[in-house]
mmCIF file of C-alpha atoms in Angstrom:
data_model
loop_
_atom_site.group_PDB
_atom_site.id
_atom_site.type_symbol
_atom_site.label_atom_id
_atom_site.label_comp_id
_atom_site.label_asym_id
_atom_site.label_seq_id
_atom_site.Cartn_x
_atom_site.Cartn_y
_atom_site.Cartn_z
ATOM 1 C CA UNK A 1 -11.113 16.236 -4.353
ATOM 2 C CA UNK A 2 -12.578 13.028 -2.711
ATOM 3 C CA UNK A 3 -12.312 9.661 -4.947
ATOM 4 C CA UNK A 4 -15.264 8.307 -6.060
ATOM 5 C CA UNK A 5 -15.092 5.076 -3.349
ATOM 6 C CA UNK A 6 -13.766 7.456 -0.361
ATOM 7 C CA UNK A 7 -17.093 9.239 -1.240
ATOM 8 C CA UNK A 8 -19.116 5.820 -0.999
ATOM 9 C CA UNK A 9 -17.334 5.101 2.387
ATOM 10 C CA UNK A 10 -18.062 8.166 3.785
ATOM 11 C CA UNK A 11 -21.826 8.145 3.143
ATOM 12 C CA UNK A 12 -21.923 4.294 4.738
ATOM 13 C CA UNK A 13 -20.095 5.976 7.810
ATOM 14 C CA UNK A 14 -22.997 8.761 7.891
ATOM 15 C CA UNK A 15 -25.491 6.408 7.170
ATOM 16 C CA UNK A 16 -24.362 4.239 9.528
ATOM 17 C CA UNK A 17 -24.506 6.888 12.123
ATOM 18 C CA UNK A 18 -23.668 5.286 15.406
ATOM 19 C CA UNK A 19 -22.662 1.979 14.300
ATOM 20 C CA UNK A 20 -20.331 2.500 12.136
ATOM 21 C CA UNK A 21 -17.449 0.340 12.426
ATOM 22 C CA UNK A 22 -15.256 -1.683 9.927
ATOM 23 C CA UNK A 23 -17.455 -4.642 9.440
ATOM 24 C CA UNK A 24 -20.318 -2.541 9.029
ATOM 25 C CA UNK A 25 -19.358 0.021 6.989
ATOM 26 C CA UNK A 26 -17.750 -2.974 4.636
ATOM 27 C CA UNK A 27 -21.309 -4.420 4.749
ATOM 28 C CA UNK A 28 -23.116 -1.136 3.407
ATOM 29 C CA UNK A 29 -20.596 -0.744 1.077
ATOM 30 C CA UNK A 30 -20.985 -4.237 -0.596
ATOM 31 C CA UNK A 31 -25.132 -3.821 -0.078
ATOM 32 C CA UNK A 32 -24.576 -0.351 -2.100
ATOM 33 C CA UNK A 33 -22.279 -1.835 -4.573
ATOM 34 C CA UNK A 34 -25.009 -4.841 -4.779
ATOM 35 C CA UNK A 35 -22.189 -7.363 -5.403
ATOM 36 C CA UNK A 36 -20.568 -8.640 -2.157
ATOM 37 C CA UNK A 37 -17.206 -9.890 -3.767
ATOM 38 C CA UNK A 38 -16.417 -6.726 -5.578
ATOM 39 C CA UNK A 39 -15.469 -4.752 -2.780
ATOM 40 C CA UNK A 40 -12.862 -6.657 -0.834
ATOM 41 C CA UNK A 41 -12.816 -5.777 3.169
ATOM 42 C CA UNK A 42 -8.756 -4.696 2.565
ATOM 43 C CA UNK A 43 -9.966 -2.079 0.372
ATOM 44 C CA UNK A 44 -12.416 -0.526 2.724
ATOM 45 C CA UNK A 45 -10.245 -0.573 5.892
ATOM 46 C CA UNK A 46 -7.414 0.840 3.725
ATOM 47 C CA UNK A 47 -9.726 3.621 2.962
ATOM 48 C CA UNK A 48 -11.304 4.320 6.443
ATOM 49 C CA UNK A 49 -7.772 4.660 7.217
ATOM 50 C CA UNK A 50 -6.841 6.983 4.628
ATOM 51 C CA UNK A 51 -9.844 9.298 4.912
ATOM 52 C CA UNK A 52 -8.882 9.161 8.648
ATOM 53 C CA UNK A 53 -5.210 10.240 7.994
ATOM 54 C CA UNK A 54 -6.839 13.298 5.851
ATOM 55 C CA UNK A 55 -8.928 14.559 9.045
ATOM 56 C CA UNK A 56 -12.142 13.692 7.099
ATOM 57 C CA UNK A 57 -13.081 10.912 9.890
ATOM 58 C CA UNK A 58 -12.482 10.314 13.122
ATOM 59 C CA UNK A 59 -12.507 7.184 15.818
ATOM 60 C CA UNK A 60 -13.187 6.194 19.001
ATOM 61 C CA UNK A 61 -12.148 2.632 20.514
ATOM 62 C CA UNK A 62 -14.371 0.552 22.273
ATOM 63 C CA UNK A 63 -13.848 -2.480 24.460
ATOM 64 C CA UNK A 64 -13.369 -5.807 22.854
ATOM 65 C CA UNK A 65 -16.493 -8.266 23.812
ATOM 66 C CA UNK A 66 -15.785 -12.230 24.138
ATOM 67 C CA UNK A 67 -17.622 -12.503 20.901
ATOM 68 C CA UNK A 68 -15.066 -11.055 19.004
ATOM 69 C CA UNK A 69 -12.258 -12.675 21.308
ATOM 70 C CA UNK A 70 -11.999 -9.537 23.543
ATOM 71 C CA UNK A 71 -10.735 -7.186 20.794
ATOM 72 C CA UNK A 72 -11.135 -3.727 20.674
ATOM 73 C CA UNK A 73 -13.929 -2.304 17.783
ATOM 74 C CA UNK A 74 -13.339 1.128 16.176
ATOM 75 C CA UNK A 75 -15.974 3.479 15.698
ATOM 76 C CA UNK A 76 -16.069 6.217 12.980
ATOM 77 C CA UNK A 77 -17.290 9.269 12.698
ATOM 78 C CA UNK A 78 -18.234 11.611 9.772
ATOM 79 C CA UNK A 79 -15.991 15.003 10.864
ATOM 80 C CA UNK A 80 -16.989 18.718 9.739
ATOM 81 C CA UNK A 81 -14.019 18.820 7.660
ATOM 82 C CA UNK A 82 -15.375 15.626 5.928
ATOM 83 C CA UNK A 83 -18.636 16.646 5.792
ATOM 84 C CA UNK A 84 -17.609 19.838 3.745
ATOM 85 C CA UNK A 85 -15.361 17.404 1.626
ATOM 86 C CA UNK A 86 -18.326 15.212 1.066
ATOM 87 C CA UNK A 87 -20.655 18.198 0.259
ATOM 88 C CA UNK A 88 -17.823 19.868 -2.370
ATOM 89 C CA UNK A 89 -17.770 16.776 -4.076
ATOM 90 C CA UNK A 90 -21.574 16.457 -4.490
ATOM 91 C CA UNK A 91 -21.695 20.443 -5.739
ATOM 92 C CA UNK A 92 -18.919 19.521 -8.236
ATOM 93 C CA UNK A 93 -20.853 16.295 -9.429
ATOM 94 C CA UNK A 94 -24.389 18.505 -9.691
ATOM 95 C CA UNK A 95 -22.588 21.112 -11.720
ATOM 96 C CA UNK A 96 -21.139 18.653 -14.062
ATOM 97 C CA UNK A 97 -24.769 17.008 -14.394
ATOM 98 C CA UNK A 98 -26.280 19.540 -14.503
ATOM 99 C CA UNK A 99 -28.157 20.722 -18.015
ATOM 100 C CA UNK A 100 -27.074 17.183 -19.707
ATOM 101 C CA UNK A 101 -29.428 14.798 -21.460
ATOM 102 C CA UNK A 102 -29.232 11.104 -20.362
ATOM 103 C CA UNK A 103 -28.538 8.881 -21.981
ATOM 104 C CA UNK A 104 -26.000 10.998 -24.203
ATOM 105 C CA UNK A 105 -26.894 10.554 -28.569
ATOM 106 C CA UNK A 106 -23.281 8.791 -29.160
ATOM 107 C CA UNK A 107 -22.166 8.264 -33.016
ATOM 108 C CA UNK A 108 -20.980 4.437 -33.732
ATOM 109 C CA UNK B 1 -15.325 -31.176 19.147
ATOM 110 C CA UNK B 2 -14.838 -29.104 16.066
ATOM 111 C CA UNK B 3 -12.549 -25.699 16.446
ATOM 112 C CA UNK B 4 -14.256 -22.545 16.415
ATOM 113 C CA UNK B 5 -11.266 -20.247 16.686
ATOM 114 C CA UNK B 6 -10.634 -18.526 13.135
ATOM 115 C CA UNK B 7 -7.247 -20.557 10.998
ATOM 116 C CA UNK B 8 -4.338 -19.814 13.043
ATOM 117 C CA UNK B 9 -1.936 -19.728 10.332
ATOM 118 C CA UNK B 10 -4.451 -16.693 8.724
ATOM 119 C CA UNK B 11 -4.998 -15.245 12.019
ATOM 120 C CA UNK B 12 -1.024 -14.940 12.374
ATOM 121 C CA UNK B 13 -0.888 -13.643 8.584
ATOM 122 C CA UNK B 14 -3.556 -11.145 9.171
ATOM 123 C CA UNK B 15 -2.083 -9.916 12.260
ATOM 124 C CA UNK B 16 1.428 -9.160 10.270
ATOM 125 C CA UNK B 17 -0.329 -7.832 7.505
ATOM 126 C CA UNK B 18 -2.067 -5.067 9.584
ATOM 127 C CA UNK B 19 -0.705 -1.979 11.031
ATOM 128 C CA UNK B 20 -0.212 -1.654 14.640
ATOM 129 C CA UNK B 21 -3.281 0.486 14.962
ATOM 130 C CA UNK B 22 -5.646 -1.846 12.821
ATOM 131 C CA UNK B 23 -4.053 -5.410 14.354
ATOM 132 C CA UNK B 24 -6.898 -5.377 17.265
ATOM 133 C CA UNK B 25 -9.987 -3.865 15.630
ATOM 134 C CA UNK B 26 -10.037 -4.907 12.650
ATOM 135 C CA UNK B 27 -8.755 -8.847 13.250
ATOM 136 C CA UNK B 28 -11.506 -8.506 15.747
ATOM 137 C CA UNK B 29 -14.025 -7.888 13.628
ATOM 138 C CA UNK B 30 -13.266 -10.652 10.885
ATOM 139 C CA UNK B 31 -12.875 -12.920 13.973
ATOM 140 C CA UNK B 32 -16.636 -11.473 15.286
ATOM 141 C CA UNK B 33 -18.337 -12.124 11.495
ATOM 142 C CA UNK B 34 -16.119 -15.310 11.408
ATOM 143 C CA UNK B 35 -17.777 -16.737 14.676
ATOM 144 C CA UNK B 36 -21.454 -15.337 14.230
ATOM 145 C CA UNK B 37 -22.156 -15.366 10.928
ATOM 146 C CA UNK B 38 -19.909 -17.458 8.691
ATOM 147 C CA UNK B 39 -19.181 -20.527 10.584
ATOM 148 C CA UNK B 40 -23.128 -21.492 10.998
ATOM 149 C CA UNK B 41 -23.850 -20.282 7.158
ATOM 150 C CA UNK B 42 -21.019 -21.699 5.343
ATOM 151 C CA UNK B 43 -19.291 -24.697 7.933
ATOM 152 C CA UNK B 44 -15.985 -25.225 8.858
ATOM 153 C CA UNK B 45 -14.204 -26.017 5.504
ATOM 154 C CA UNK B 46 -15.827 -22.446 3.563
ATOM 155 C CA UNK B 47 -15.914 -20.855 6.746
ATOM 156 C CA UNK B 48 -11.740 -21.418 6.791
ATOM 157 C CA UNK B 49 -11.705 -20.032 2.904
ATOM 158 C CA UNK B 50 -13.397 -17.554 3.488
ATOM 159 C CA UNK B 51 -11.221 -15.795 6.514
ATOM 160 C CA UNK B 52 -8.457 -16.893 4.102
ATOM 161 C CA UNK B 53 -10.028 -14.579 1.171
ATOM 162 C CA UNK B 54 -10.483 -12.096 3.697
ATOM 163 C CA UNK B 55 -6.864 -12.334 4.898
ATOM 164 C CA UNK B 56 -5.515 -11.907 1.604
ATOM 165 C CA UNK B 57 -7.110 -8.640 0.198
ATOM 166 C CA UNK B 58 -4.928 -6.964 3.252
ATOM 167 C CA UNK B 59 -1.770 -8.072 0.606
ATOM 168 C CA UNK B 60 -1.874 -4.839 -1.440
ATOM 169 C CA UNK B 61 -2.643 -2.597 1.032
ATOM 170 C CA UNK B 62 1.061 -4.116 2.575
ATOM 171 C CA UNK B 63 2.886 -4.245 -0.131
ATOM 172 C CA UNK B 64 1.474 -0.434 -0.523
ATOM 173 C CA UNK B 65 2.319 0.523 2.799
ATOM 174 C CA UNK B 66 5.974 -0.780 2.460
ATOM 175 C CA UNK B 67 6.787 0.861 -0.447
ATOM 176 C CA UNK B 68 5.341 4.290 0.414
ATOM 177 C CA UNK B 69 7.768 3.490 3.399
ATOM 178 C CA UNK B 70 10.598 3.341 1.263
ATOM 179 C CA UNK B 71 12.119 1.038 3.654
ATOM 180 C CA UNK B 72 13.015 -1.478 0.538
ATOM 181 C CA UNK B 73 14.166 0.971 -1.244
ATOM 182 C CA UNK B 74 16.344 2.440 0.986
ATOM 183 C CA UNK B 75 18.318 -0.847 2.226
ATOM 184 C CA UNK B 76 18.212 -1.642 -1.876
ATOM 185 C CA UNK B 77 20.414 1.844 -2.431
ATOM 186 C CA UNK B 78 22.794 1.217 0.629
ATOM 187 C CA UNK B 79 23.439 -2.030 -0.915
ATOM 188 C CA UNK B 80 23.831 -0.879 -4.259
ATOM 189 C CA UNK B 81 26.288 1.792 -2.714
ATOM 190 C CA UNK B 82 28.052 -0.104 -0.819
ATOM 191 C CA UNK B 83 28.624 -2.253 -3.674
ATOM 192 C CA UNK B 84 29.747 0.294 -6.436
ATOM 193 C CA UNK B 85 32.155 1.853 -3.675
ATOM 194 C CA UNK B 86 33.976 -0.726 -3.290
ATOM 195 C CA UNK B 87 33.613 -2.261 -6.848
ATOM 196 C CA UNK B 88 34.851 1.593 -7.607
ATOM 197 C CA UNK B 89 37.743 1.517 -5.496
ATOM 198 C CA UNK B 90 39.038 -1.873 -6.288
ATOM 199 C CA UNK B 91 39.514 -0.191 -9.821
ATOM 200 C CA UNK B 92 41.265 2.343 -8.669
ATOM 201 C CA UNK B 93 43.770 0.682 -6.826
ATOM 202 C CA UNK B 94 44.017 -2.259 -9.168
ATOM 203 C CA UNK B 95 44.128 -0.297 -12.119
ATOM 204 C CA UNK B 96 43.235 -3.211 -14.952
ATOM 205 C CA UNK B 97 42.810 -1.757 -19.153
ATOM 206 C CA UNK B 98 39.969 0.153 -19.049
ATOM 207 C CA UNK B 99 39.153 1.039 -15.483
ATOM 208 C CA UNK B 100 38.116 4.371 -16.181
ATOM 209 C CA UNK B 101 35.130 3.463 -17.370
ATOM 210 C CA UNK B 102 34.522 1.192 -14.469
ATOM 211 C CA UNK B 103 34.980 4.136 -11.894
ATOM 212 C CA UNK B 104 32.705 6.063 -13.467
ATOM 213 C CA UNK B 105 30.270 3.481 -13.526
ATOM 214 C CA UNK B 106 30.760 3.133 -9.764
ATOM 215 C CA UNK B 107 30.521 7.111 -9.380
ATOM 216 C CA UNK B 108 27.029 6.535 -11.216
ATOM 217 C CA UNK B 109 25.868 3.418 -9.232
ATOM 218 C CA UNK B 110 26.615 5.367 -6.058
ATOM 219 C CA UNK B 111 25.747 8.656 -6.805
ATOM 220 C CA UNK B 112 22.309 8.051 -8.125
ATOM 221 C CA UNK B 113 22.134 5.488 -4.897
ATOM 222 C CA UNK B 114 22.672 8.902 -2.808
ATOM 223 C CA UNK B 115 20.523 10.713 -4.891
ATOM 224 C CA UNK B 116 17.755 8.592 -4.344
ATOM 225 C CA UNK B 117 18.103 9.022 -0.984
ATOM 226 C CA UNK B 118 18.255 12.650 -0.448
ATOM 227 C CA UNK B 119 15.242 12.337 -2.617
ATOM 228 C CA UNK B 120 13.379 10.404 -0.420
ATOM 229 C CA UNK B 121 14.550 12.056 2.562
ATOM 230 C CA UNK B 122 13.948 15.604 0.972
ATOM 231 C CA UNK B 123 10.486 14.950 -1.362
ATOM 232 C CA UNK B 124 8.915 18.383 -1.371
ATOM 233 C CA UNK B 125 11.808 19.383 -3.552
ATOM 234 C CA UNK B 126 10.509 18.334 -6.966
ATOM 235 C CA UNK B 127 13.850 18.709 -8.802
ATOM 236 C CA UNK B 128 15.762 16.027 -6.728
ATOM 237 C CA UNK B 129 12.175 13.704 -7.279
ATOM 238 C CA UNK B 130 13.069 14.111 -10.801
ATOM 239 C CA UNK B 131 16.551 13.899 -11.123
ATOM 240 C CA UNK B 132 15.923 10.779 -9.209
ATOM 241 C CA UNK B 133 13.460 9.253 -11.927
ATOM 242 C CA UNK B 134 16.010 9.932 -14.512
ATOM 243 C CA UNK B 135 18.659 8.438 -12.720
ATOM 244 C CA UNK B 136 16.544 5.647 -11.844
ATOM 245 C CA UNK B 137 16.419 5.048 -16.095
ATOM 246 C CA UNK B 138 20.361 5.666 -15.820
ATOM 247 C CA UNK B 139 21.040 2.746 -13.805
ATOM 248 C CA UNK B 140 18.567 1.086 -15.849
ATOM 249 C CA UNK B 141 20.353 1.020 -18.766
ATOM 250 C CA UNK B 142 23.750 0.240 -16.600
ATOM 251 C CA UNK B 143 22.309 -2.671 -15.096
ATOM 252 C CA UNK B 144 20.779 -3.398 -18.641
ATOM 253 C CA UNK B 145 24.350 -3.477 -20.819
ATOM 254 C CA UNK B 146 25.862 -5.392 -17.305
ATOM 255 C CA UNK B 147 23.728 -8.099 -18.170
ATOM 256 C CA UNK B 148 24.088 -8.589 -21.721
ATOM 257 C CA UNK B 149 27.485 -8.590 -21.398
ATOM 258 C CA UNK B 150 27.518 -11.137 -18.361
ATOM 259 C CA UNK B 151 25.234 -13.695 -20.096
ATOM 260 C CA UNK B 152 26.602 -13.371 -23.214
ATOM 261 C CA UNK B 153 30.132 -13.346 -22.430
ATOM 262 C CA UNK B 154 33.070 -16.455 -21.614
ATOM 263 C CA UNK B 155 32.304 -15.920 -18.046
ATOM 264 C CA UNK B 156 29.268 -15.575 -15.956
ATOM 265 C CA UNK B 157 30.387 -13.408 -13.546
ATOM 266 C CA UNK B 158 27.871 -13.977 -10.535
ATOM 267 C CA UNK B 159 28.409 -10.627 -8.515
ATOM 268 C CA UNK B 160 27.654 -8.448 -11.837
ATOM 269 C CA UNK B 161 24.989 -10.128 -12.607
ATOM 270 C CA UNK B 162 23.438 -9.711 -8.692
ATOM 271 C CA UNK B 163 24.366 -5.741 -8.667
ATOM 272 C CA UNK B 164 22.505 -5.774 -12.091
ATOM 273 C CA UNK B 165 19.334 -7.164 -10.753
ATOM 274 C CA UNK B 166 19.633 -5.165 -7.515
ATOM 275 C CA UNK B 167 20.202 -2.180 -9.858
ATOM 276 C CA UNK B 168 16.917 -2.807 -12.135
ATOM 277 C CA UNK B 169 14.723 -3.495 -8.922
ATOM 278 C CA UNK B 170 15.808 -0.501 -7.460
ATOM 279 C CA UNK B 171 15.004 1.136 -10.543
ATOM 280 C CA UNK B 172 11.663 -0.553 -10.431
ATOM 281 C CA UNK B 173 11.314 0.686 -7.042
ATOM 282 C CA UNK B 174 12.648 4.486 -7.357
ATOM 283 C CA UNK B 175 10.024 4.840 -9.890
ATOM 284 C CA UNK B 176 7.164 2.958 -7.731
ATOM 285 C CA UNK B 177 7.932 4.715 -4.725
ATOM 286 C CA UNK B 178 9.275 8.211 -4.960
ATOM 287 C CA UNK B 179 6.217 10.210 -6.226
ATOM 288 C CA UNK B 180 3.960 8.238 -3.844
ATOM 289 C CA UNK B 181 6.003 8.902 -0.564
ATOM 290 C CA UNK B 182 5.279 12.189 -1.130
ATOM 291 C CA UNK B 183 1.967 12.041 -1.658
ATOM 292 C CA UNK B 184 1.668 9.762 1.830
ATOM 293 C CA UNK B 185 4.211 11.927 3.650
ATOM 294 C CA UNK B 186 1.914 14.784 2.277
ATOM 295 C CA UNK B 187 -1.347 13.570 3.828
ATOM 296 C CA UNK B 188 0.379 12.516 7.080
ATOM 297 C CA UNK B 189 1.790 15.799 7.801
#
């Protein structure tokens, strides 16, 4: 079962589609999250990385440019295996939801 | 002129900080964001911070990485072998009032020290994993009546006291470390 931010990662990495690399994929992270120091950039490479590890993502290097000092910039990629992943975890969430009333009557 | 390069000192951190893989693409895109975006907006001085803030939240994911490792832990349990073997046979040879106890101490210092590393060595077997976490309290409560006994007796007896705090961090660290390598050695494989 995906966590709840490996989810959010992968969906900036889709909705990235081409362009998704770290920086970016931090960026639409913190724009989703709508607070840009919440989400700190170790957290979201850590994840890329895990996801990655679990076959849910995959990467491609590409040259480094002299704007970022000739280093190299990794591209990621939504994989089918993550794409099922990402689709379980919605199906589990919609069952959940499903049938409840929002917001919930709570007692004091 | 002013410097555009990002902090060196940072930079050099950062680089440490990442794995192998990561060191290039992603010190090369802080450096990219650094240059084009947050030099202009912010200046030199914020600019500086702010790769420094950025630096830092690589720390946990580190100290993370290093403990699923189980490098520390595995130098701390040679140590604290090494340590009750010899501390065990120095008993037995010198034979003092009481040294019994003392070589069994040893046996459990180094035993659980071996222990720990068969566990980490063998983690899909979940009874070793858990005869290591109870060990790890074992040693615990060793290192625990060590120290009382060293700070509150007539002599401070300095290499007690440092197998005591080796024993309590590895403790620390058995418990940290054990059921996450296997949960990292279980994704990598």
């Amino acid at each position: 079962m995906l966590g709840t931010f490996e989810q959010i990662v992968l969906l900036a990495v889709l909705s990235l589609d081409e362009e998704a690399y770290g920086r970016a994929v931090l960026r639409a992270v913190q724009a989703a999250s709508g607070d840009d120091r919440s989400i700190s950039a170790g957290a979201v490479y850590a994840t890329l990385d895990r996801v990655e590890a679990k076959g849910l993502l995959s990467s491609r290097i590409e040259k480094g440019t002299p704007a970022r000092g000739g280093r190299a910039r990794r591209f990621y990629r939504l994989t089918q295996t993550g794409a099922s992943a990402l689709s379980d975890a919605r199906k589990t969430l919609e069952k959940m939801w499903h049938g409840k009333r929002w917001p919930p009557e709570v007692t004091a | 002129m002013k410097r555009t390069e990002p902090p060196y000192l940072p930079d050099c951190l950062l680089l440490f900080l990442l794995s192998a893989r990561a060191r290039e693409t992603v010190s090369g895109d802080l450096y990219e964001e650094f240059l084009d975006v947050k030099l202009p907006e912010l200046g030199q001085l914020r600019a500086h911070l702010w790769y420094m803030g950025q630096v830092l939240s690589f720390v946990p994911g580190r100290i993370e990485a290093v403990l699923l490792q189980g490098h520390a832990l595995r130098l701390l349990c040679f140590c604290t072998a090494l340590a009750g073997g010899w501390h065990g046979m120095m008993d037995i040879l010198l034979r003092h009032p009481g040294y019994r106890s003392q070589v069994v101490i040893a046996a459990t210092i180094v035993s659980q020290a071996a222990l720990t590393l068969t566990a980490l060595r063998f983690h899909r077997y979940i009874s070793l994993r858990a005869i290591a976490m109870v060990g790890s309290a074992a040693i615990l409560w060793l290192a625990g009546i060590a120290l009382k006994a060293t700070i509150g007796g007539p002599h401070l007896e300095g290499y007690v006291l440092l197998i005591a705090l080796a024993l309590i961090v590895q403790a620390v660290l058995t418990v940290l470390t054990i059921p996450r390598a296997r949960v990292a050695r279980g994704k990598s494989a």
